[in-house]
Tab-separated table of N, CA and C in Angstrom:
chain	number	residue	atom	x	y	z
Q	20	UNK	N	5.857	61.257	-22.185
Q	20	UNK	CA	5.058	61.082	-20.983
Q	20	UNK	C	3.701	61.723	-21.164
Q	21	UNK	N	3.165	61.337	-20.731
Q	21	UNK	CA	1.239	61.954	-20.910
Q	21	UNK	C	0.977	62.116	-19.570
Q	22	UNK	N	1.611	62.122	-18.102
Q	22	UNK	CA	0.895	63.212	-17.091
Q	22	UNK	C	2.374	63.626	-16.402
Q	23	UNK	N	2.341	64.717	-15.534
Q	23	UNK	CA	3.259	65.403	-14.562
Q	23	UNK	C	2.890	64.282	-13.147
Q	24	UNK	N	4.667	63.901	-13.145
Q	24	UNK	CA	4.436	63.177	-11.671
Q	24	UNK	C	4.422	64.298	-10.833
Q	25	UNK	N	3.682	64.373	-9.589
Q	25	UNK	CA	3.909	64.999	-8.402
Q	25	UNK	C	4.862	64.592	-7.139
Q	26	UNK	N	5.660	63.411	-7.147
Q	26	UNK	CA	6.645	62.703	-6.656
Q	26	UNK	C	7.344	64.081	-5.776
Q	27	UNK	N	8.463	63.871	-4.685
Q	27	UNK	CA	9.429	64.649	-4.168
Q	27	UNK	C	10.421	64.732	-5.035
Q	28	UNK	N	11.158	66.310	-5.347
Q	28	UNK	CA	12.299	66.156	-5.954
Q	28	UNK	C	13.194	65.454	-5.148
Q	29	UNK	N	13.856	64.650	-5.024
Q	29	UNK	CA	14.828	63.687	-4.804
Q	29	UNK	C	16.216	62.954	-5.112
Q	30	UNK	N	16.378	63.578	-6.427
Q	30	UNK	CA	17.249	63.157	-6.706
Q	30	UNK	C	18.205	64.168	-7.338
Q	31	UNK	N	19.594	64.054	-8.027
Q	31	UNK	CA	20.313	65.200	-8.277
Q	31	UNK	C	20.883	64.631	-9.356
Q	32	UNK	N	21.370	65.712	-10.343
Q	32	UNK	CA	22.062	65.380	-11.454
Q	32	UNK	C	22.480	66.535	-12.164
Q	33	UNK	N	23.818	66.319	-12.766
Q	33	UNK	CA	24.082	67.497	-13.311
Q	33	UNK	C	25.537	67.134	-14.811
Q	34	UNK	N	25.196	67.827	-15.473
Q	34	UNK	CA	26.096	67.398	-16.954
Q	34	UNK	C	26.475	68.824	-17.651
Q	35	UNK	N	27.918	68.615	-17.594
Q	35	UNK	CA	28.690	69.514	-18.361
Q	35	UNK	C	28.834	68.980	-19.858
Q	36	UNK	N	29.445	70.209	-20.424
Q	36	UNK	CA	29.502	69.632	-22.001
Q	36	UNK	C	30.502	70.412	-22.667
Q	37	UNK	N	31.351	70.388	-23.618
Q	37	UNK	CA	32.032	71.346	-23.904
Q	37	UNK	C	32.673	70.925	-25.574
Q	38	UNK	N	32.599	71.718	-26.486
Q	38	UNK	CA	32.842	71.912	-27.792
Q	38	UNK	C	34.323	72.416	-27.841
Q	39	UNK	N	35.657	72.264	-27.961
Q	39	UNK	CA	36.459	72.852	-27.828
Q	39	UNK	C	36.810	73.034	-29.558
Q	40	UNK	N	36.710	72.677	-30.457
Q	40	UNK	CA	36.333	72.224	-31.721
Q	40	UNK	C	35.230	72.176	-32.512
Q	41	UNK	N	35.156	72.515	-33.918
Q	41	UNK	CA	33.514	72.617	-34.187
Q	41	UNK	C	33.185	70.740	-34.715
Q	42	UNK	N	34.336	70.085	-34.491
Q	42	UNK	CA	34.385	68.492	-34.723
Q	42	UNK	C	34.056	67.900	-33.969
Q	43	UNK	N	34.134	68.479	-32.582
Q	43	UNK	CA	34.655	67.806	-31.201
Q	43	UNK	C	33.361	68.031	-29.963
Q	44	UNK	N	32.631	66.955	-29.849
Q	44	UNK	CA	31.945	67.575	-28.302
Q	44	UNK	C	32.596	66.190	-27.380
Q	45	UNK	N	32.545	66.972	-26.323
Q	45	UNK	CA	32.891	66.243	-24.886
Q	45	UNK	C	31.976	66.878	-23.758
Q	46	UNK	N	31.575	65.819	-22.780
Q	46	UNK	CA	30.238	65.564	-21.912
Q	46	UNK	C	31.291	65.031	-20.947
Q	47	UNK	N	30.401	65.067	-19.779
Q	47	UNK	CA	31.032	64.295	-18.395
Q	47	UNK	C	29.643	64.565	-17.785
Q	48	UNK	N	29.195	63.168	-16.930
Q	48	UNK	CA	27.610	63.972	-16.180
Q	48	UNK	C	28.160	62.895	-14.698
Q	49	UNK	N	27.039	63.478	-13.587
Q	49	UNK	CA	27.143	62.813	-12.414
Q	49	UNK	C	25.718	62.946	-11.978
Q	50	UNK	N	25.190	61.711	-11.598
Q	50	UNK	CA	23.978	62.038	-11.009
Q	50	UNK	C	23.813	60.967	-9.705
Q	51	UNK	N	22.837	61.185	-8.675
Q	51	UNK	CA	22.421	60.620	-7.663
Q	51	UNK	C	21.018	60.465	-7.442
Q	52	UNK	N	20.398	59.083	-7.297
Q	52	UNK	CA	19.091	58.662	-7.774
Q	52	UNK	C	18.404	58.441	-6.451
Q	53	UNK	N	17.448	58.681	-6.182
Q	53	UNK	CA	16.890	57.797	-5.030
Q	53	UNK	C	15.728	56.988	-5.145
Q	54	UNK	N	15.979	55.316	-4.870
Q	54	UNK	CA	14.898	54.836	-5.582
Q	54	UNK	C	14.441	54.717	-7.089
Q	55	UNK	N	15.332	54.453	-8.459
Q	55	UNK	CA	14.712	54.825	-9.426
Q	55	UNK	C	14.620	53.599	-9.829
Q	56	UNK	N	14.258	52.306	-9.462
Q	56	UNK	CA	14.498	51.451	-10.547
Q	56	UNK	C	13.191	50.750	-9.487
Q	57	UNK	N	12.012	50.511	-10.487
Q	57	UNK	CA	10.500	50.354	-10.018
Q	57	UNK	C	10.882	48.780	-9.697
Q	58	UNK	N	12.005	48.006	-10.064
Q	58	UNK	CA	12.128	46.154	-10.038
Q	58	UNK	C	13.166	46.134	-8.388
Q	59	UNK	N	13.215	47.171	-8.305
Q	59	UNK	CA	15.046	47.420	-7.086
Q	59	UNK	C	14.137	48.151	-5.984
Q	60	UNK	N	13.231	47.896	-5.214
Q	60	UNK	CA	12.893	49.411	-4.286
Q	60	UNK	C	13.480	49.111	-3.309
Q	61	UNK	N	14.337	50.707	-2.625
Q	61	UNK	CA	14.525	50.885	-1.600
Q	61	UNK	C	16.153	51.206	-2.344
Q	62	UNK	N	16.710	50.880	-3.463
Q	62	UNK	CA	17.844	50.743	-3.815
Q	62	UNK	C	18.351	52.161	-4.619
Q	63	UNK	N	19.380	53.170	-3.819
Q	63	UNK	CA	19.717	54.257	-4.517
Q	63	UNK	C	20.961	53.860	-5.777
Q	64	UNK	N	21.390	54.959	-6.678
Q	64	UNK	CA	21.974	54.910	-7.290
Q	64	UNK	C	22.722	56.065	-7.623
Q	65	UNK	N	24.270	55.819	-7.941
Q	65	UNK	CA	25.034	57.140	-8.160
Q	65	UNK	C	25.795	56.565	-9.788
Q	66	UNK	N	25.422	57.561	-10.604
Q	66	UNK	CA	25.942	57.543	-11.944
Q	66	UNK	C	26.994	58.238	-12.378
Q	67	UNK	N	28.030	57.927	-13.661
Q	67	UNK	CA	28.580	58.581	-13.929
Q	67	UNK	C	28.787	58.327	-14.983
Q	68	UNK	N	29.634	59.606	-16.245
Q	68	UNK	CA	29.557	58.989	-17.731
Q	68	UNK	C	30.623	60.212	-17.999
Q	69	UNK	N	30.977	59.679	-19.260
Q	69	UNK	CA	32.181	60.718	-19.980
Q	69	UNK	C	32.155	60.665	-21.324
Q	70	UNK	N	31.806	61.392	-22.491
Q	70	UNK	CA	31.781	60.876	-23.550
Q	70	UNK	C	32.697	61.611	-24.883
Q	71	UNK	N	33.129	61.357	-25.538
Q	71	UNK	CA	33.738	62.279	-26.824
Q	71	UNK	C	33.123	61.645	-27.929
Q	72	UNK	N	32.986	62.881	-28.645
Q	72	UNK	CA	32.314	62.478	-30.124
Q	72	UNK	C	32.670	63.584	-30.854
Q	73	UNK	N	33.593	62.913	-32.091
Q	73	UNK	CA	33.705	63.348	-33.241
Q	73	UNK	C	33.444	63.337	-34.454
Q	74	UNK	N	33.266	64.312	-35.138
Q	74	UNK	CA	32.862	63.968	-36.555
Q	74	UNK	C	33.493	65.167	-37.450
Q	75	UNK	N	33.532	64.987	-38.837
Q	75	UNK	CA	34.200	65.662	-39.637
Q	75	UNK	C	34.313	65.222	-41.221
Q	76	UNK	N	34.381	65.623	-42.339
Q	76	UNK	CA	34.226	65.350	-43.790
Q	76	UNK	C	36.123	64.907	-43.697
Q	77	UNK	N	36.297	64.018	-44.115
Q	77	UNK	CA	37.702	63.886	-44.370
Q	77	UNK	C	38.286	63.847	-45.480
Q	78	UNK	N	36.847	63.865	-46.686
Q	78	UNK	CA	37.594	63.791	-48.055
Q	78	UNK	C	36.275	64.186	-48.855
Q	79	UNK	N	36.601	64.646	-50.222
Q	79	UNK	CA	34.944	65.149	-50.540
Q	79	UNK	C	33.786	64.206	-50.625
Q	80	UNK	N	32.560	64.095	-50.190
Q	80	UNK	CA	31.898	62.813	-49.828
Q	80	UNK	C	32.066	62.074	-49.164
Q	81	UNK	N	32.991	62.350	-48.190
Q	81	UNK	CA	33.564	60.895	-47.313
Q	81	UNK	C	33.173	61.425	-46.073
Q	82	UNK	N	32.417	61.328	-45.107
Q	82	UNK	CA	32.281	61.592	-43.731
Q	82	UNK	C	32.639	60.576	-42.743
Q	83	UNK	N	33.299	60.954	-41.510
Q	83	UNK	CA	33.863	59.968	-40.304
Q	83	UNK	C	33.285	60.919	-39.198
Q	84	UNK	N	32.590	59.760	-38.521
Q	84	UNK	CA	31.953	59.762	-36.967
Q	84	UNK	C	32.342	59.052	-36.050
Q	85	UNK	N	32.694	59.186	-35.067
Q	85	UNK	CA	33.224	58.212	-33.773
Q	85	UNK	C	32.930	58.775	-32.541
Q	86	UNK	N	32.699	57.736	-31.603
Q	86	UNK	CA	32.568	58.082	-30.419
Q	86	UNK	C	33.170	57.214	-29.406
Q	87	UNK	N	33.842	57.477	-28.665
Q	87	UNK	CA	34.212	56.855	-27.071
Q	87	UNK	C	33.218	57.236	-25.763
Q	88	UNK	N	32.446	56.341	-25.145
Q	88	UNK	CA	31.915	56.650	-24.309
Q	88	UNK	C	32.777	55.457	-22.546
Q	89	UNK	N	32.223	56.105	-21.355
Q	89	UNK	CA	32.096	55.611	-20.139
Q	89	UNK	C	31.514	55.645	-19.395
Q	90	UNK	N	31.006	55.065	-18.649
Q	90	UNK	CA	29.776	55.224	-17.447
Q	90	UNK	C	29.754	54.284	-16.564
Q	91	UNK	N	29.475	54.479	-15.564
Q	91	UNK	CA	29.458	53.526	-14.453
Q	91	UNK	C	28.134	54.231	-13.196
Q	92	UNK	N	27.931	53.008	-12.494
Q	92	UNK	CA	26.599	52.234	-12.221
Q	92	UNK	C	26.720	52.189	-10.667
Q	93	UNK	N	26.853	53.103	-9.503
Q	93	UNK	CA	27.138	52.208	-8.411
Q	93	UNK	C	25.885	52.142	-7.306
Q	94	UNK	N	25.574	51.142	-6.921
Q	94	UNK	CA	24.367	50.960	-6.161
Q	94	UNK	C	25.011	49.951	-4.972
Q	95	UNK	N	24.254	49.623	-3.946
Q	95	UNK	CA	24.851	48.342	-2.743
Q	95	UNK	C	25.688	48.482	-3.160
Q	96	UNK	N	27.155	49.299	-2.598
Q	96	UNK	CA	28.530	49.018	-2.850
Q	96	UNK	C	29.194	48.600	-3.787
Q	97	UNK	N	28.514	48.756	-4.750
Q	97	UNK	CA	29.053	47.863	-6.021
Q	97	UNK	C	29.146	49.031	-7.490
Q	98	UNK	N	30.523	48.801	-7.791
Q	98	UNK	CA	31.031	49.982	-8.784
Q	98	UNK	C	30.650	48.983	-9.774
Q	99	UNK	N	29.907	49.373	-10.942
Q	99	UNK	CA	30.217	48.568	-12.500
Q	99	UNK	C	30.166	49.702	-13.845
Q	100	UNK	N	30.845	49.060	-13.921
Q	100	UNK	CA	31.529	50.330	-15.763
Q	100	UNK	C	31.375	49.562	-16.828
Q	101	UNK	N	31.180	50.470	-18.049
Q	101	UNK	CA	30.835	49.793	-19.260
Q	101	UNK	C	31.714	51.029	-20.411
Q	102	UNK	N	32.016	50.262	-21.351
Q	102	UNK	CA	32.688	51.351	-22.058
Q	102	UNK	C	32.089	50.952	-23.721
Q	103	UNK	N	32.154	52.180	-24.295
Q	103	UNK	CA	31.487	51.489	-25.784
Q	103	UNK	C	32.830	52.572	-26.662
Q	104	UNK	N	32.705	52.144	-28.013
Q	104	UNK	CA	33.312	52.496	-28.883
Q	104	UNK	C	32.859	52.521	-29.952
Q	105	UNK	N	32.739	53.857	-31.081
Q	105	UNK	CA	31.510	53.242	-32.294
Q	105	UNK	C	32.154	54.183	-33.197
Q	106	UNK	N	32.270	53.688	-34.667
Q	106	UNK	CA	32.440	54.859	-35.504
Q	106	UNK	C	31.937	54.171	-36.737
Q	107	UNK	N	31.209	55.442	-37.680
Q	107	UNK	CA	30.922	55.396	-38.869
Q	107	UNK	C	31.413	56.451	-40.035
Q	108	UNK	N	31.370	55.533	-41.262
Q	108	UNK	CA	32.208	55.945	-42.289
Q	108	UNK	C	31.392	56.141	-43.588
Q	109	UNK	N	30.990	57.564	-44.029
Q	109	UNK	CA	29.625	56.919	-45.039
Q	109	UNK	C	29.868	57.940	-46.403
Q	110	UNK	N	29.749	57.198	-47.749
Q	110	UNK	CA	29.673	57.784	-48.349
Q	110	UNK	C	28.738	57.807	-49.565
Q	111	UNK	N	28.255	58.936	-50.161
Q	111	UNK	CA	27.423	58.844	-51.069
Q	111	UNK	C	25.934	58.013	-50.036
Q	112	UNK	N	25.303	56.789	-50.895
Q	112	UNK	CA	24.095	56.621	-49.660
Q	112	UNK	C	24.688	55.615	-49.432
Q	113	UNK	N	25.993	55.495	-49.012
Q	113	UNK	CA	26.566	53.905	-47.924
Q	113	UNK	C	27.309	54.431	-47.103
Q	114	UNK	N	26.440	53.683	-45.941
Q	114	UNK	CA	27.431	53.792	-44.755
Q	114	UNK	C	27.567	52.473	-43.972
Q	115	UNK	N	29.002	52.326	-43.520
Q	115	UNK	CA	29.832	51.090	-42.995
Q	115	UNK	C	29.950	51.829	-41.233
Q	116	UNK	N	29.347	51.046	-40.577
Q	116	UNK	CA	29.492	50.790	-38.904
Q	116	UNK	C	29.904	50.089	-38.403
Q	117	UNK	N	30.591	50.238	-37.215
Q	117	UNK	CA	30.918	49.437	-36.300
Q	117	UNK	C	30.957	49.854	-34.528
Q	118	UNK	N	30.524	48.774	-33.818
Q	118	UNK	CA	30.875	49.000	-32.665
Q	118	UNK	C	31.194	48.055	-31.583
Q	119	UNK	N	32.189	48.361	-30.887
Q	119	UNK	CA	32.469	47.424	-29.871
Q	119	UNK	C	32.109	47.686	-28.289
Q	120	UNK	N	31.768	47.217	-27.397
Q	120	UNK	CA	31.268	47.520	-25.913
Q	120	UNK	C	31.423	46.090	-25.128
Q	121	UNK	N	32.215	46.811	-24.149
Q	121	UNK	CA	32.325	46.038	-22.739
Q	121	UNK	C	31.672	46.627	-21.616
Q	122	UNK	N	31.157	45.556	-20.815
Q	122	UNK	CA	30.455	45.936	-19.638
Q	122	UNK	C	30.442	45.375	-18.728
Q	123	UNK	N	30.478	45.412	-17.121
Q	123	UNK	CA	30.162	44.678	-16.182
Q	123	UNK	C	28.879	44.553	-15.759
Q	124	UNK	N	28.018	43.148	-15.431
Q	124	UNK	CA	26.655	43.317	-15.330
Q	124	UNK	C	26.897	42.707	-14.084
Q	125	UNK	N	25.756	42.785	-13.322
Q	125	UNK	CA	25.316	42.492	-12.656
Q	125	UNK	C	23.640	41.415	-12.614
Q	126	UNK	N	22.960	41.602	-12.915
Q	126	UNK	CA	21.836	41.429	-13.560
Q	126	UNK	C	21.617	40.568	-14.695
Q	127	UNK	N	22.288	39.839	-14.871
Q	127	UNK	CA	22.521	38.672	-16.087
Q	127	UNK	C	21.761	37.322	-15.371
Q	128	UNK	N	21.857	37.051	-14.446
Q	128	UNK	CA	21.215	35.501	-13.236
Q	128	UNK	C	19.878	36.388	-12.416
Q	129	UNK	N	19.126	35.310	-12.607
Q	129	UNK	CA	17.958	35.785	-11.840
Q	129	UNK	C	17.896	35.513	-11.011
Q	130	UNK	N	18.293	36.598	-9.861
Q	130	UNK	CA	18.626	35.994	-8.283
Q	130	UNK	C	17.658	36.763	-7.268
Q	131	UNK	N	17.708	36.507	-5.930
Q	131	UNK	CA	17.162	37.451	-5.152
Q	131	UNK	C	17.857	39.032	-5.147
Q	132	UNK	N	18.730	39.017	-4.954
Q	132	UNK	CA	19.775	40.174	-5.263
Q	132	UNK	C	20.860	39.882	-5.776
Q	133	UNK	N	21.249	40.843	-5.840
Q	133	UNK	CA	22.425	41.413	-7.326
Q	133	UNK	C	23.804	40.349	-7.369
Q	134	UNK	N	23.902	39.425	-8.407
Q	134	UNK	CA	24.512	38.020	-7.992
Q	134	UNK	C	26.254	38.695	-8.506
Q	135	UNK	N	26.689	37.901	-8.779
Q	135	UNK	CA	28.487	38.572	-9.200
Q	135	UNK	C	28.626	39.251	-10.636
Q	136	UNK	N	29.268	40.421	-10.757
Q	136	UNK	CA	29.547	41.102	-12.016
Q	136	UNK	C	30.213	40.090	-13.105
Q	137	UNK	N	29.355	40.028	-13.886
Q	137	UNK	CA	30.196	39.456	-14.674
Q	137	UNK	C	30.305	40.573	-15.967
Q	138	UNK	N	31.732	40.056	-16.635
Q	138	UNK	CA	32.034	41.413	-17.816
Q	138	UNK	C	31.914	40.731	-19.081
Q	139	UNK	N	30.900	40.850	-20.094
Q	139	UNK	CA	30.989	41.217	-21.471
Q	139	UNK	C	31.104	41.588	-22.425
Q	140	UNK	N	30.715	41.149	-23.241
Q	140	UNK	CA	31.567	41.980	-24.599
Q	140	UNK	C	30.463	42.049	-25.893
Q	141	UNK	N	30.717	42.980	-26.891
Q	141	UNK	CA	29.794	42.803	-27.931
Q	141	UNK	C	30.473	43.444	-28.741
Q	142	UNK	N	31.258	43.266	-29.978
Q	142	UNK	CA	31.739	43.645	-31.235
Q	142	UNK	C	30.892	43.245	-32.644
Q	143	UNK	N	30.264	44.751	-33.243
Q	143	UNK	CA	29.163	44.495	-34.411
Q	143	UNK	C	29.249	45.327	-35.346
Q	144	UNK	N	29.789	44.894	-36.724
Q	144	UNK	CA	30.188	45.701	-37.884
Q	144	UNK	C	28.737	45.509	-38.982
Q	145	UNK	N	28.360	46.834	-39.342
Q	145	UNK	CA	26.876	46.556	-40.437
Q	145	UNK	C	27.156	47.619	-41.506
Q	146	UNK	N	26.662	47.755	-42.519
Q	146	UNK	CA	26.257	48.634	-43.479
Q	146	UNK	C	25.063	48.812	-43.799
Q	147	UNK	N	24.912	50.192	-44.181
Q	147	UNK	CA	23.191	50.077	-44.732
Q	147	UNK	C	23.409	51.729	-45.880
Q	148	UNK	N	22.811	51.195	-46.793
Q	148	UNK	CA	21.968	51.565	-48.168
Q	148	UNK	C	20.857	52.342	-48.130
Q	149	UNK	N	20.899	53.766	-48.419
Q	149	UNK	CA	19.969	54.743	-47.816
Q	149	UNK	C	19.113	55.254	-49.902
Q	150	UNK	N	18.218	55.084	-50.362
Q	150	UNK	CA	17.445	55.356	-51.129
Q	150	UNK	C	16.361	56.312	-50.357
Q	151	UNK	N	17.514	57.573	-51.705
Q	151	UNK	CA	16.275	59.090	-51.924
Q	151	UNK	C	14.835	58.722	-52.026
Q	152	UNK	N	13.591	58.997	-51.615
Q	152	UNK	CA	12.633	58.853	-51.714
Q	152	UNK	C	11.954	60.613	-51.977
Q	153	UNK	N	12.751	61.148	-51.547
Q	153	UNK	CA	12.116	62.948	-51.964
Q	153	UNK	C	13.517	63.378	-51.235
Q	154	UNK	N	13.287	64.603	-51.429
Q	154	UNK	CA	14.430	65.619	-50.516
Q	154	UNK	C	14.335	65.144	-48.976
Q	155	UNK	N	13.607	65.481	-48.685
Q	155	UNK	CA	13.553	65.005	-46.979
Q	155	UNK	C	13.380	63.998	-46.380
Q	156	UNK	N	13.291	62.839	-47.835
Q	156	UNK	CA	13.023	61.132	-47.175
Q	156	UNK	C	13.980	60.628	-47.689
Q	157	UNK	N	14.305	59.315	-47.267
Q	157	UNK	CA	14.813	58.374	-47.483
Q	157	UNK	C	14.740	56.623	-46.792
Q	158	UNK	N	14.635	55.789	-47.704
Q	158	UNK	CA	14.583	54.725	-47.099
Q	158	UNK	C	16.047	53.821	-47.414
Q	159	UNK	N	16.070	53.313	-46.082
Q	159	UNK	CA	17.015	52.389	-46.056
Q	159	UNK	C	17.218	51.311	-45.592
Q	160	UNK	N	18.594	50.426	-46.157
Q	160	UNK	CA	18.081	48.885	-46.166
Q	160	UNK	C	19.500	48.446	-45.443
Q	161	UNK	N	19.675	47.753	-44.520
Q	161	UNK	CA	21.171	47.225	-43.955
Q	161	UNK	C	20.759	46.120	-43.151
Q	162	UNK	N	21.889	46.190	-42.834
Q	162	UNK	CA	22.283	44.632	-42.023
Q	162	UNK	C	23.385	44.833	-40.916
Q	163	UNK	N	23.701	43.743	-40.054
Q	163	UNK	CA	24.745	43.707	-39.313
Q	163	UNK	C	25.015	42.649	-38.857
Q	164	UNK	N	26.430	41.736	-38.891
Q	164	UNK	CA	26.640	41.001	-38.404
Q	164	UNK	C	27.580	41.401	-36.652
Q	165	UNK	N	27.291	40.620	-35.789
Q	165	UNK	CA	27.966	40.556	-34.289
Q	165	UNK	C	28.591	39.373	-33.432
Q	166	UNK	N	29.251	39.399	-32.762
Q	166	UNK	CA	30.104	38.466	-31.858
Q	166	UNK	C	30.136	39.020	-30.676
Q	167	UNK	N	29.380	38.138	-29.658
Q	167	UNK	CA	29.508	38.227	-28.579
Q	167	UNK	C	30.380	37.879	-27.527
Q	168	UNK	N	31.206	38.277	-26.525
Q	168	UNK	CA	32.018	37.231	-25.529
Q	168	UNK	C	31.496	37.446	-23.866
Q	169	UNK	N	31.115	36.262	-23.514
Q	169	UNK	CA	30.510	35.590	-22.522
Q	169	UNK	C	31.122	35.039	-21.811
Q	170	UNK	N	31.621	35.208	-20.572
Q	170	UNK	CA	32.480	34.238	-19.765
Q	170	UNK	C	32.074	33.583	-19.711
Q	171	UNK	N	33.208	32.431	-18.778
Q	171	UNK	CA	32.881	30.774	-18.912
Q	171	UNK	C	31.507	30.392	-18.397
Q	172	UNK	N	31.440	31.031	-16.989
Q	172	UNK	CA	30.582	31.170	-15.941
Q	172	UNK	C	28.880	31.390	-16.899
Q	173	UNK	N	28.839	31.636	-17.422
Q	173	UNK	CA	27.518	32.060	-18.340
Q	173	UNK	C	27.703	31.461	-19.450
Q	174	UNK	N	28.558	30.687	-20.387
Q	174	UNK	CA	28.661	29.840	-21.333
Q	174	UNK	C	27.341	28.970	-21.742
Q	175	UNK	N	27.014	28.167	-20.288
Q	175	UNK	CA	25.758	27.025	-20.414
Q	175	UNK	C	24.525	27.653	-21.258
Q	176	UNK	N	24.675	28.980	-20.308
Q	176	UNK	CA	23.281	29.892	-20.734
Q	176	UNK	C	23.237	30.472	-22.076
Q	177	UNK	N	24.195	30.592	-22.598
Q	177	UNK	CA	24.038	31.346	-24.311
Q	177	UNK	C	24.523	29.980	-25.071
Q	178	UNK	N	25.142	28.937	-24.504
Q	178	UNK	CA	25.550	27.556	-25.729
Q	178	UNK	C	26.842	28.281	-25.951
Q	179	UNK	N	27.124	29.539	-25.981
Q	179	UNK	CA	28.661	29.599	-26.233
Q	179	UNK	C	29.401	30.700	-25.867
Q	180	UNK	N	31.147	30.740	-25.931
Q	180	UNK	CA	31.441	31.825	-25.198
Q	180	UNK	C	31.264	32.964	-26.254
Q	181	UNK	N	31.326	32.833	-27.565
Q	181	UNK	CA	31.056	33.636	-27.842
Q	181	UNK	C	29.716	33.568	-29.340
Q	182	UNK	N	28.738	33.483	-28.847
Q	182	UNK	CA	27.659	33.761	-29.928
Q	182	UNK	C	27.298	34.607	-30.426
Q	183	UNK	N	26.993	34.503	-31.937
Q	183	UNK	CA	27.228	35.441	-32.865
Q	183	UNK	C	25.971	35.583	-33.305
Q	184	UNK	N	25.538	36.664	-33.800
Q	184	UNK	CA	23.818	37.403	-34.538
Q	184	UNK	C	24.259	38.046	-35.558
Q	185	UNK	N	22.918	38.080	-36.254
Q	185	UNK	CA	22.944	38.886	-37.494
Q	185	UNK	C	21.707	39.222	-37.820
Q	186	UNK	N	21.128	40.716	-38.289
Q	186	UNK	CA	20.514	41.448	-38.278
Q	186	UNK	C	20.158	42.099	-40.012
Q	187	UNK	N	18.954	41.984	-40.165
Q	187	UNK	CA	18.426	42.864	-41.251
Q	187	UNK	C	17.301	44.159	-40.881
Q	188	UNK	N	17.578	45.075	-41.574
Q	188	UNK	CA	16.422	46.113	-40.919
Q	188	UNK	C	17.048	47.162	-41.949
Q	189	UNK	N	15.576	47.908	-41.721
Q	189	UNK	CA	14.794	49.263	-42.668
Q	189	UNK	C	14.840	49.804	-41.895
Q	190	UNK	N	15.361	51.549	-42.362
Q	190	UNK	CA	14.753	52.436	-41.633
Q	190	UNK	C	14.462	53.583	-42.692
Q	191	UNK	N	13.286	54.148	-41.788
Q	191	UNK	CA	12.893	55.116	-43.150
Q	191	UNK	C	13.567	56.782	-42.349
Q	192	UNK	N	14.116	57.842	-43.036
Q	192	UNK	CA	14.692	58.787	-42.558
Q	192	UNK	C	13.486	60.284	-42.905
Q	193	UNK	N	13.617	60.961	-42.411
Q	193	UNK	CA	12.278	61.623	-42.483
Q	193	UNK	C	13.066	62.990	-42.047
């Protein structure tokens, strides 16, 4: 951000967190919005989320990461939850990903207001190839293929229930 809003504090939020494990963090947050969405005015919002994430060396060179997350969305009477699932497996400079996420949207049809939840899906497995460039750099090269699922109801609009992508991309690590 480049200035301090002067706005009313207004809104509330608050997030616990807890390490019970040096593998293990777990989060839970709750917050209450007023007004935050500049396309929605006049429209409050109450959040919620839960997350675990683990990680740990399971074999020499072999590292495993995963996470389970939840959160949900409720505004005009309307509860919607989304859940994701992700873990990576990497060794030496390869690492193999994946993740799957369901969600209820709302916001998929361009309506006057908020038209029926509909629930999707997105399952996407990639690898990517990390080249030393110095001690503290590295560049890397991957990909990912994905499958989407789309109810019937939204079918017309994507050509299918479930359409599939695929992805190339660099990233440089610094």
């Amino acid at each position: 951000r480049w200035n301090i809003e002067t706005g009313p504090l207004d809104s509330t939020a608050v997030r616990l967190s807890w390490n019970p494990i040096s593998e293990l963090a777990l989060q839970g947050s709750w917050g209450h919005f007023e007004d935050p969405e500049q396309l929605e005015p006049g429209v409050d919002q109450k959040r919620w989320s839960a997350s675990a994430l683990y990680a740990r060396d399971i074999a020499p060179g072999w590292k495993l990461a995963g996470t389970l997350a939840w959160g949900r969305k409720t505004a005009e009477g309307h509860k919607d939850d989304a859940y994701v699932a992700e873990a990576s497996l990497k060794h030496g400079p390869w690492t193999i990903f994946g993740r799957g996420e369901l969600a209820e949207n709302r916001e998929l049809l361009v309506t006057e207001e908020h038209g029926p939840a509909f629930t999707v899906g997105k399952v996407s497995l990639g690898a990517i190839h990390d080249f030393r460039l110095a001690d503290q750099v590295a560049l890397g090269l991957g990909g990912l293929f994905a499958v989407n699922f789309v109810p019937n109801g939204l079918e017309p609009l994507y050509g299918s229930s479930n359409p599939i992508g695929a992805m190339g991309f660099v990233r440089l690590k610094v």
